[in-house]
C-alpha atoms as one frame of an Amber mdcrd trajectory, in Angstrom:
protein
 -11.541  -6.028  38.154 -13.435  -8.450  35.897 -13.889  -7.197  32.346 -17.515
  -6.834  31.312 -18.747  -9.360  28.795 -20.703  -8.173  25.737 -24.221  -9.516
  25.700 -26.371 -10.687  22.837 -30.102 -10.166  23.084 -32.136 -13.351  22.943
 -35.622 -13.327  21.490 -38.343 -15.939  21.987 -38.934 -17.661  18.645 -42.201
 -19.536  18.319 -40.984 -22.918  17.035 -38.263 -25.261  18.237 -36.375 -25.011
  14.951 -36.503 -21.215  15.190 -35.309 -21.431  18.797 -32.379 -23.601  17.741
 -31.479 -21.198  14.934 -31.674 -18.240  17.332 -29.481 -20.032  19.876 -26.858
 -20.794  17.228 -26.859 -17.184  16.003 -26.607 -15.823  19.544 -23.660 -18.104
  20.321 -21.906 -17.151  17.083 -22.477 -13.446  17.715 -21.230 -13.663  21.291
 -18.153 -15.677  20.308 -17.321 -13.297  17.461 -17.444 -10.239  19.713 -15.358
 -11.911  22.418 -12.730 -13.460  20.119 -12.168 -10.076  18.475 -12.154  -8.025
  21.684 -10.048 -10.290  23.908  -8.644 -13.092  21.764  -9.521 -16.762  21.408
  -7.358 -18.132  24.203  -8.528 -15.521  26.708 -12.178 -16.286  26.011 -13.884
 -19.058  27.968 -16.892 -21.157  27.043 -18.611 -19.764  30.142 -18.159 -16.199
  28.873 -19.589 -17.084  25.470 -22.622 -18.784  27.000 -23.227 -15.901  29.412
 -22.978 -13.316  26.632 -25.421 -15.319  24.519 -27.866 -15.696  27.407 -27.542
 -19.483  27.257 -25.987 -22.291  29.262 -22.446 -23.607  28.920 -23.924 -26.903
  27.770 -25.507 -25.199  24.770 -22.044 -24.458  23.352 -21.151 -28.147  23.440
 -24.590 -29.182  22.177 -24.471 -26.999  19.067 -20.735 -26.790  18.362 -19.073
 -29.604  20.362 -16.270 -27.276  21.516 -14.917 -23.727  21.502 -12.844 -24.785
  18.477 -16.057 -25.790  16.731 -17.461 -22.325  17.301 -14.396 -20.679  15.794
 -14.433 -22.997  12.777 -18.103 -22.123  12.176 -17.260 -18.428  12.378 -14.382
 -18.833   9.927 -16.737 -20.569   7.471 -18.837 -17.419   7.569 -15.747 -15.254
   7.217 -14.718 -17.091   4.060 -18.117 -16.429   2.499 -18.166 -12.757   3.511
 -14.532 -11.834   2.896 -13.498 -14.094   0.000 -16.544 -15.300  -1.932 -18.139
 -11.858  -2.070 -14.817 -10.318  -3.094 -14.331 -12.798  -5.938 -17.777 -11.931
  -7.289 -17.184  -8.180  -7.009 -13.873  -8.394  -8.844 -15.361 -10.603 -11.548
 -18.210  -8.133 -12.103 -15.939  -5.056 -12.212 -14.840  -3.271 -15.403 -12.699
  -4.965 -18.038  -9.369  -3.489 -16.985  -7.224  -4.672 -14.086  -7.141  -1.284
 -12.346 -10.945  -1.248 -12.107 -10.861  -4.705 -10.578  -8.281  -3.650  -7.995
 -10.448  -0.642  -7.124 -13.436  -3.000  -6.755 -11.373  -5.121  -4.376 -10.344
  -2.135  -2.234 -13.800  -0.577  -2.111 -15.496  -3.897  -1.441 -13.201  -4.594
   1.483 -13.735  -1.047   2.747 -17.486  -1.659   2.724 -16.872  -4.701   4.883
 -15.069  -2.394   7.293 -18.399  -0.679   7.873 -20.817  -3.590   7.613 -18.789
  -6.642   8.709 -15.716  -5.276  10.478 -15.634  -7.958  13.170 -15.587 -10.764
  10.578 -12.599  -9.254   8.779 -10.836  -8.569  12.065 -11.471 -12.129  13.225
  -9.564 -13.458  10.222  -6.668 -11.054  10.744  -6.459 -11.557  14.513  -6.824
 -15.343  14.450  -4.110 -15.616  11.786  -1.830 -13.709  14.177  -2.864 -15.565
  17.328  -2.458 -19.020  15.789   0.433 -18.278  13.418   3.255 -20.799  13.744
   1.304 -23.016  16.150   0.707 -25.869  13.725  -2.923 -26.173  14.801  -6.061
 -26.741  12.746  -7.115 -23.112  13.153  -3.840 -21.954  11.628  -4.457 -24.224
   8.626  -8.007 -22.875   8.290  -6.983 -19.211   8.336  -4.113 -19.957   5.967
  -6.521 -21.614   3.525  -8.737 -18.513   3.522  -5.753 -16.232   2.982  -4.475
 -18.519   0.211  -7.720 -17.922  -1.688  -7.291 -14.166  -1.284  -3.682 -14.372
  -2.464  -4.544 -16.526  -5.491  -7.282 -14.105  -6.554  -4.939 -11.132  -6.225
  -2.056 -12.895  -7.987  -4.312 -13.839 -10.903  -5.539 -10.248 -11.082  -2.019
  -8.818 -11.005  -0.879 -11.244 -13.712  -3.883 -10.135 -15.751  -2.852  -6.497
 -15.323   0.701  -7.302 -16.366  -0.483  -9.111 -19.480  -2.441  -5.990 -20.476
   0.482  -3.675 -19.811  -1.338  -1.959 -16.932   0.851  -3.122 -14.063   4.588
  -2.919 -13.557   6.615  -6.040 -14.261   9.830  -5.312 -12.343   8.496  -6.950
  -9.149   7.335 -10.546  -8.862   3.593 -11.081  -8.639   3.794 -12.946  -5.338
   5.494 -10.034  -3.612   3.098  -7.511  -5.150   0.093  -9.474  -3.861   1.728
  -9.692  -0.432   2.104  -5.913  -0.303  -1.552  -5.421  -1.288  -2.650  -7.800
   1.485  -0.324  -6.136   3.989  -2.020  -2.824   3.206  -5.426  -4.484   3.498
  -4.783  -6.080   6.899  -2.881  -3.101   8.251  -5.642  -0.699   7.305  -8.230
  -2.779   9.144  -6.038  -2.982  12.231  -5.401   0.772  12.196  -9.114   1.466
  11.773  -9.862  -0.864  14.697  -7.207   0.665  16.960  -7.685   4.339  16.035
 -11.080   4.731  14.412 -11.608   8.058  16.196  -8.519   9.473  14.444  -9.527
   8.655  10.874 -12.080   9.714   8.332 -13.194   6.430   6.754 -13.582   7.847
   3.260 -10.103   9.380   3.328  -8.574   6.188   4.693 -10.088   4.192   1.829
  -8.884   6.769  -0.693  -5.374   6.519   0.724  -5.462   2.718   0.506  -6.785
   2.797  -3.063  -4.189   5.329  -4.178  -1.239   3.592  -2.540  -2.355   0.199
  -3.870  -2.669   1.419  -7.448   0.628   3.296  -7.307   2.479   0.275  -5.957
   1.201  -1.762  -8.905   1.535   0.785 -11.693   4.417   3.126 -10.889   7.653
   1.946 -12.467  10.842   2.361 -10.505  12.943   5.344 -11.471  16.430   4.578
 -12.652  19.065   5.017  -9.962
């Protein structure tokens, strides 16, 4: 049985420039929904065009290729997931713990308002990992920015005596990101089983404890 394809409603903008903008947005929205729900490689250009209410040729006209569509989506992901996070952390309170909380809560907000964008980054990094393709390099570059921000923040917390120093910063940042990605995947897979507020509280608590709780002597 053929899986149903999500559709994107298409309005009738008055001007040609508005029509072009609407077509681009409809294609991006259709591609985002399909890449997240069934993966990049299992999504065809025909499916994207059908879901957007446009022709197959429109994909090539506006984006040159399916790859071009994904790259455009990842540009948006970088703005939503990384740039906004950097600003939130910068604007948070003066101590490192407050900045970590700002990171967790900001990402949790994205889980409500922009879940598909966050999931696209996570899922594409998994689908293209180890392939040596341009998409792998693009997702890695986005993650590298997240890691650098977290590593700088953890080093800041260590310099203030807020965060534990018995684990290297790189590994601590990796654990924070593992919790971040894993939480989004769990929410996506089992959203009916979780209370969102409690899930965020659990992530915040476990993140802070992993950074601040010193190991007990064995």
